[in-house]
Amino acid sequence: MTFQEAYHRGRTTLEKAGIETASYDAIRLFQHVFGLDRQSLILRGGEDCGCGLDRFQGLIRRRAAHEPLQYLLGQWEFMDFSLLVGEGVLIPREETELLVYTAAEALKKARTHWENPKRAPLVIDLCAGSGAVGLGISQLIPDAQVLCAELYPQAMYYLRENIRRTKKWNVQPIVLDVLDASSPALAAKKLEAAQGFDLIVSNPPYVTSREMEGLQAEVRWEPSTALNGGTDGLDFYKAIAKLWIPFLSGGGIAAVETGETQGPAVKTLWQEARMDHVETVQDFNNLDRVTLGTKKCQKG
Ligand code: GLN
């Protein structure tokens, strides 16, 4: 079979399976297996595709069964780097870049008011998964000391690998249950954050139990532990407000990604936790996506 034929058959299989992005997915899988881009596909389309064919067709079959493209490729782009992903870890989403940029901007601004702005900011990323958020912060604030907290071994594997591959040695992983009351003190100790964290950042599970029942076929491949935020989807925000915000330094920032209907509820939780300047930021679809606030300084 030629490259052209293999590609067209693959695309048709995906179209018939109802994959909306059939053409894009087929070309990405094609490139992944044969190492050829679109241009080479046109120029060398008539050549025999040889021994990669079985592998390509195998991946097409899996994609037709709605396995996420990102898992099949084994990596996915986030900001300007690429992260390893696979079963057991949440796929980084474009929306989450907004969380990273917003949190980094807020931290940079807060830092200008520090007595010593040269001090390395202490950052904790809760429910870190692939490490997208923590690594993203480290990319934007290279001297930050970032601790990425994750509970599940499969996600931890990707987190460690992604830290190693991106060579961000200021980023460390820690196995930790965000909902456990003893965790914040443990994390603060590991980060030597005697005065508290300068930034708590998180994209926690926020899908409601009800929404969990109607998830898109692809999303069902992702770990429910990274998605399910309890009955109202707010379990992790409540825990962050109650357990973690007390471990923020005065002037420190807590920034979280939320579901599109959760902005007001999280805003209230932050205000009740005595946070100042609480605001919600909209994503590129104009939906509430990030809520953040600043811890009041003790001196007032
Ligand atoms: N954004 C994900 C979704 O659309 C949810 C991720 C999360 O719960 N943090 O399903």
Tab-separated table of C-alpha atoms and ligand atoms in Angstrom:
chain	number	residue	atom	x	y	z
A	1	MET	CA	0.000	0.000	0.000
A	2	THR	CA	1.258	3.517	-0.772
A	3	PHE	CA	1.587	6.398	1.715
A	4	GLN	CA	-1.322	8.181	-0.002
A	5	GLU	CA	-3.594	5.156	0.214
A	6	ALA	CA	-2.706	4.433	3.815
A	7	TYR	CA	-3.381	8.035	4.840
A	8	HIS	CA	-6.683	8.249	2.970
A	9	ARG	CA	-7.923	4.948	4.350
A	10	GLY	CA	-6.982	6.026	7.839
A	11	ARG	CA	-8.782	9.327	7.471
A	12	THR	CA	-11.888	7.644	6.086
A	13	THR	CA	-11.947	5.171	8.982
A	14	LEU	CA	-11.844	8.078	11.449
A	15	GLU	CA	-14.551	9.987	9.560
A	16	LYS	CA	-16.823	6.945	9.622
A	17	ALA	CA	-16.215	6.589	13.359
A	18	GLY	CA	-17.502	10.152	13.801
A	19	ILE	CA	-14.152	11.695	14.802
A	20	GLU	CA	-14.686	15.406	14.096
A	21	THR	CA	-11.003	16.110	13.602
A	22	ALA	CA	-10.455	13.063	11.351
A	23	SER	CA	-8.125	14.736	8.877
A	24	TYR	CA	-5.960	16.383	11.564
A	25	ASP	CA	-5.776	13.208	13.654
A	26	ALA	CA	-4.935	11.023	10.656
A	27	ILE	CA	-2.062	13.300	9.616
A	28	ARG	CA	-0.700	13.499	13.177
A	29	LEU	CA	-0.712	9.693	13.486
A	30	PHE	CA	0.775	9.396	10.009
A	31	GLN	CA	3.619	11.733	10.924
A	32	HIS	CA	4.111	9.906	14.194
A	33	VAL	CA	4.570	6.516	12.510
A	34	PHE	CA	6.282	7.413	9.223
A	35	GLY	CA	8.050	10.614	10.199
A	36	LEU	CA	6.712	12.381	7.112
A	37	ASP	CA	5.019	15.782	7.085
A	38	ARG	CA	2.163	16.888	4.834
A	39	GLN	CA	4.530	18.036	2.098
A	40	SER	CA	6.370	14.716	1.972
A	41	LEU	CA	3.041	12.924	1.944
A	42	ILE	CA	2.253	14.761	-1.293
A	43	LEU	CA	5.690	14.409	-2.858
A	44	ARG	CA	6.283	10.796	-1.851
A	45	GLY	CA	2.634	9.690	-1.735
A	46	GLY	CA	3.149	7.036	-4.400
A	47	GLU	CA	5.878	5.173	-2.503
A	48	ASP	CA	5.189	1.955	-0.671
A	49	CYS	CA	4.781	2.558	3.041
A	50	GLY	CA	6.488	-0.674	4.039
A	51	CYS	CA	6.651	-2.008	7.542
A	52	GLY	CA	5.032	0.982	9.367
A	53	LEU	CA	1.635	0.124	7.920
A	54	ASP	CA	0.474	-2.288	10.640
A	55	ARG	CA	1.405	0.151	13.356
A	56	PHE	CA	-0.342	3.041	11.612
A	57	GLN	CA	-3.507	1.025	11.070
A	58	GLY	CA	-3.421	-0.152	14.680
A	59	LEU	CA	-3.322	3.444	15.898
A	60	ILE	CA	-6.129	4.429	13.527
A	61	ARG	CA	-8.283	1.613	14.940
A	62	ARG	CA	-7.618	2.783	18.486
A	63	ARG	CA	-8.419	6.384	17.572
A	64	ALA	CA	-11.631	5.208	15.863
A	65	ALA	CA	-12.537	3.666	19.246
A	66	HIS	CA	-12.153	7.208	20.682
A	67	GLU	CA	-8.867	6.702	22.493
A	68	PRO	CA	-7.481	10.250	22.792
A	69	LEU	CA	-5.049	11.298	20.081
A	70	GLN	CA	-2.730	12.628	22.782
A	71	TYR	CA	-2.362	9.190	24.411
A	72	LEU	CA	-1.672	7.579	21.042
A	73	LEU	CA	1.054	10.101	20.259
A	74	GLY	CA	2.439	9.717	23.781
A	75	GLN	CA	3.072	13.442	24.093
A	76	TRP	CA	1.269	16.727	23.727
A	77	GLU	CA	2.200	20.382	23.424
A	78	PHE	CA	1.628	22.764	26.300
A	79	MET	CA	2.851	26.379	26.126
A	80	ASP	CA	6.125	26.015	24.230
A	81	PHE	CA	7.121	22.587	25.440
A	82	SER	CA	6.004	19.048	24.968
A	83	LEU	CA	4.831	16.782	27.798
A	84	LEU	CA	4.706	12.997	27.937
A	85	VAL	CA	1.162	11.779	28.465
A	86	GLY	CA	-0.589	8.430	28.558
A	87	GLU	CA	-3.284	6.517	30.377
A	88	GLY	CA	-3.466	7.537	34.018
A	89	VAL	CA	-2.680	11.225	33.575
A	90	LEU	CA	-4.875	14.163	32.546
A	91	ILE	CA	-4.082	15.572	29.098
A	92	PRO	CA	-2.945	19.206	29.341
A	93	ARG	CA	-5.573	21.578	27.925
A	94	GLU	CA	-5.121	24.910	26.219
A	95	GLU	CA	-7.332	26.568	28.860
A	96	THR	CA	-4.800	25.654	31.515
A	97	GLU	CA	-2.234	27.918	29.852
A	98	LEU	CA	-4.451	30.797	31.015
A	99	LEU	CA	-4.035	29.587	34.605
A	100	VAL	CA	-0.251	29.508	34.210
A	101	TYR	CA	0.025	32.951	32.595
A	102	THR	CA	-2.401	34.559	35.047
A	103	ALA	CA	-0.743	33.055	38.123
A	104	ALA	CA	2.769	33.942	36.910
A	105	GLU	CA	1.765	37.547	36.186
A	106	ALA	CA	0.175	37.912	39.624
A	107	LEU	CA	3.272	36.474	41.307
A	108	LYS	CA	5.619	38.753	39.359
A	109	LYS	CA	3.540	41.746	40.393
A	110	ALA	CA	3.379	40.689	44.048
A	111	ARG	CA	7.127	40.167	44.038
A	112	THR	CA	7.826	43.817	43.266
A	113	HIS	CA	6.443	44.640	46.750
A	114	TRP	CA	8.720	42.220	48.585
A	115	GLU	CA	11.416	43.477	50.877
A	116	ASN	CA	13.862	41.416	48.817
A	117	PRO	CA	12.473	40.881	45.302
A	118	LYS	CA	15.528	38.760	44.474
A	119	ARG	CA	14.376	36.022	46.867
A	120	ALA	CA	13.291	32.855	45.003
A	121	PRO	CA	9.489	32.545	44.976
A	122	LEU	CA	8.136	29.380	46.630
A	123	VAL	CA	5.396	27.788	44.587
A	124	ILE	CA	3.221	24.724	45.083
A	125	ASP	CA	1.232	23.120	42.273
A	126	LEU	CA	-1.561	20.977	43.727
A	127	CYS	CA	-2.925	17.996	41.761
A	128	ALA	CA	-0.007	18.386	39.390
A	129	GLY	CA	-0.700	15.472	36.998
A	130	SER	CA	1.677	15.723	34.018
A	131	GLY	CA	3.321	18.770	35.620
A	132	ALA	CA	1.960	21.180	33.000
A	133	VAL	CA	1.144	23.919	35.504
A	134	GLY	CA	4.239	23.672	37.707
A	135	LEU	CA	6.577	23.388	34.735
A	136	GLY	CA	4.778	26.269	33.043
A	137	ILE	CA	5.296	28.503	36.077
A	138	SER	CA	8.939	27.507	36.167
A	139	GLN	CA	9.254	28.419	32.490
A	140	LEU	CA	7.901	31.927	33.139
A	141	ILE	CA	9.643	32.455	36.495
A	142	PRO	CA	12.899	30.524	36.141
A	143	ASP	CA	14.174	31.164	39.669
A	144	ALA	CA	10.963	29.918	41.349
A	145	GLN	CA	11.246	26.826	43.554
A	146	VAL	CA	8.279	24.729	42.510
A	147	LEU	CA	6.866	21.717	44.316
A	148	CYS	CA	4.470	19.589	42.259
A	149	ALA	CA	2.105	17.561	44.449
A	150	GLU	CA	0.458	14.452	43.027
A	151	LEU	CA	-1.122	11.442	44.701
A	152	TYR	CA	-1.501	8.781	42.030
A	153	PRO	CA	1.452	6.586	40.947
A	154	GLN	CA	0.597	6.542	37.242
A	155	ALA	CA	0.408	10.338	37.065
A	156	MET	CA	3.536	10.536	39.228
A	157	TYR	CA	5.432	8.554	36.594
A	158	TYR	CA	4.626	11.172	33.937
A	159	LEU	CA	5.322	14.015	36.338
A	160	ARG	CA	8.828	12.728	37.131
A	161	GLU	CA	9.575	12.028	33.475
A	162	ASN	CA	8.390	15.473	32.382
A	163	ILE	CA	10.507	17.202	35.012
A	164	ARG	CA	13.516	15.157	33.910
A	165	ARG	CA	12.944	15.828	30.214
A	166	THR	CA	12.395	19.573	30.595
A	167	LYS	CA	15.515	19.782	32.805
A	168	LYS	CA	13.825	22.157	35.216
A	169	TRP	CA	15.805	21.295	38.296
A	170	ASN	CA	13.985	23.871	40.457
A	171	VAL	CA	10.860	21.743	40.095
A	172	GLN	CA	10.443	18.788	42.448
A	173	PRO	CA	7.680	16.203	42.748
A	174	ILE	CA	6.074	15.154	46.021
A	175	VAL	CA	3.557	12.366	46.686
A	176	LEU	CA	0.770	13.988	48.616
A	177	ASP	CA	-2.995	13.954	49.171
A	178	VAL	CA	-4.288	17.504	48.767
A	179	LEU	CA	-7.387	16.641	50.831
A	180	ASP	CA	-5.357	15.454	53.846
A	181	ALA	CA	-5.035	18.006	56.640
A	182	SER	CA	-1.418	17.060	57.362
A	183	SER	CA	-0.248	17.724	53.780
A	184	PRO	CA	0.292	21.519	53.787
A	185	ALA	CA	2.766	21.401	56.688
A	186	LEU	CA	4.618	18.531	55.019
A	187	ALA	CA	4.869	20.411	51.729
A	188	ALA	CA	5.925	23.648	53.435
A	189	LYS	CA	8.705	21.760	55.182
A	190	LYS	CA	9.942	20.170	51.972
A	191	LEU	CA	10.006	23.568	50.253
A	192	GLU	CA	11.561	25.216	53.328
A	193	ALA	CA	8.695	27.695	53.230
A	194	ALA	CA	8.860	28.850	56.842
A	195	GLN	CA	6.928	32.044	55.974
A	196	GLY	CA	4.466	30.149	53.774
A	197	PHE	CA	4.057	29.670	50.034
A	198	ASP	CA	4.195	32.646	47.692
A	199	LEU	CA	1.902	30.965	45.196
A	200	ILE	CA	-0.546	28.095	45.425
A	201	VAL	CA	-1.627	27.112	41.942
A	202	SER	CA	-3.921	24.267	40.956
A	203	ASN	CA	-6.008	22.725	38.231
A	204	PRO	CA	-7.810	20.272	40.497
A	205	PRO	CA	-10.528	17.775	39.538
A	206	TYR	CA	-13.671	19.899	39.157
A	207	VAL	CA	-16.195	17.898	37.164
A	208	THR	CA	-19.413	17.333	39.142
A	209	SER	CA	-20.586	13.779	39.883
A	210	ARG	CA	-23.499	14.374	37.543
A	211	GLU	CA	-21.339	15.637	34.679
A	212	MET	CA	-19.085	12.590	35.160
A	213	GLU	CA	-21.929	10.445	33.821
A	214	GLY	CA	-22.128	12.344	30.532
A	215	LEU	CA	-18.452	12.784	29.656
A	216	GLN	CA	-17.302	12.800	26.038
A	217	ALA	CA	-15.998	9.359	24.923
A	218	GLU	CA	-12.383	10.609	24.780
A	219	VAL	CA	-12.501	12.150	28.254
A	220	ARG	CA	-13.691	8.808	29.651
A	221	TRP	CA	-10.239	7.433	28.857
A	222	GLU	CA	-8.730	9.924	31.275
A	223	PRO	CA	-8.417	9.114	34.978
A	224	SER	CA	-11.623	9.889	36.864
A	225	THR	CA	-9.411	10.821	39.822
A	226	ALA	CA	-8.194	13.821	37.799
A	227	LEU	CA	-11.706	14.891	36.837
A	228	ASN	CA	-14.178	14.096	39.612
A	229	GLY	CA	-14.545	17.001	42.026
A	230	GLY	CA	-17.408	15.482	44.048
A	231	THR	CA	-21.150	16.246	44.087
A	232	ASP	CA	-20.803	19.968	43.319
A	233	GLY	CA	-17.302	19.701	41.803
A	234	LEU	CA	-15.965	21.932	44.576
A	235	ASP	CA	-14.300	19.385	46.922
A	236	PHE	CA	-10.758	20.487	46.100
A	237	TYR	CA	-11.470	24.223	46.215
A	238	LYS	CA	-12.987	23.775	49.679
A	239	ALA	CA	-9.905	21.867	50.810
A	240	ILE	CA	-7.563	24.471	49.314
A	241	ALA	CA	-9.459	27.274	51.069
A	242	LYS	CA	-9.552	25.470	54.404
A	243	LEU	CA	-6.209	23.649	54.537
A	244	TRP	CA	-3.815	25.342	52.116
A	245	ILE	CA	-4.622	29.068	52.082
A	246	PRO	CA	-3.589	29.307	55.765
A	247	PHE	CA	-0.118	28.264	54.552
A	248	LEU	CA	0.166	31.195	52.128
A	249	SER	CA	2.561	33.984	53.038
A	250	GLY	CA	1.116	37.488	53.556
A	251	GLY	CA	0.646	38.870	50.030
A	252	GLY	CA	0.819	35.326	48.618
A	253	ILE	CA	-1.454	34.264	45.774
A	254	ALA	CA	-3.863	31.369	45.327
A	255	ALA	CA	-4.871	30.801	41.698
A	256	VAL	CA	-7.032	27.939	40.466
A	257	GLU	CA	-8.619	26.743	37.258
A	258	THR	CA	-12.354	26.117	37.589
A	259	GLY	CA	-15.246	24.759	35.609
A	260	GLU	CA	-17.154	27.410	33.673
A	261	THR	CA	-19.984	27.654	36.231
A	262	GLN	CA	-17.821	27.525	39.344
A	263	GLY	CA	-16.240	30.998	39.295
A	264	PRO	CA	-18.742	32.636	41.697
A	265	ALA	CA	-18.632	29.736	44.204
A	266	VAL	CA	-14.836	29.696	44.271
A	267	LYS	CA	-14.758	33.485	44.574
A	268	THR	CA	-16.934	33.188	47.679
A	269	LEU	CA	-14.716	30.442	49.123
A	270	TRP	CA	-11.649	32.650	48.601
A	271	GLN	CA	-13.333	35.665	50.202
A	272	GLU	CA	-14.405	33.570	53.177
A	273	ALA	CA	-10.773	32.460	53.494
A	274	ARG	CA	-9.878	36.153	53.960
A	275	MET	CA	-8.375	36.660	50.530
A	276	ASP	CA	-8.141	40.126	48.967
A	277	HIS	CA	-8.468	41.248	45.327
A	278	VAL	CA	-10.397	38.116	44.418
A	279	GLU	CA	-11.169	38.009	40.729
A	280	THR	CA	-12.270	35.607	38.028
A	281	VAL	CA	-10.689	35.608	34.577
A	282	GLN	CA	-12.393	34.378	31.369
A	283	ASP	CA	-10.828	32.050	28.820
A	284	PHE	CA	-10.765	32.475	25.014
A	285	ASN	CA	-14.362	31.220	24.885
A	286	ASN	CA	-15.387	33.955	27.323
A	287	LEU	CA	-16.081	31.408	30.058
A	288	ASP	CA	-15.022	31.807	33.682
A	289	ARG	CA	-11.852	29.726	33.935
A	290	VAL	CA	-9.438	31.085	36.542
A	291	THR	CA	-10.093	32.505	39.994
A	292	LEU	CA	-7.347	34.079	42.044
A	293	GLY	CA	-6.803	36.192	45.100
A	294	THR	CA	-4.131	37.586	47.391
A	295	LYS	CA	-3.683	36.723	51.041
A	296	LYS	CA	-4.121	39.749	53.288
A	297	CYS	CA	-0.895	40.833	54.907
A	298	GLN	CA	-0.931	40.430	58.683
A	299	LYS	CA	0.073	44.032	59.183
A	300	GLY	CA	-2.995	45.063	57.150
B	1	GLN	N1	-11.060	20.567	31.668
B	1	GLN	C1	-11.385	19.213	31.974
B	1	GLN	C2	-12.644	18.808	31.207
B	1	GLN	O1	-13.055	19.533	30.368
B	1	GLN	C3	-11.537	19.022	33.443
B	1	GLN	C4	-10.235	19.055	34.100
B	1	GLN	C5	-10.348	19.110	35.576
B	1	GLN	O2	-11.263	18.563	36.205
B	1	GLN	N2	-9.414	19.751	36.164
B	1	GLN	O3	-13.183	17.759	31.395
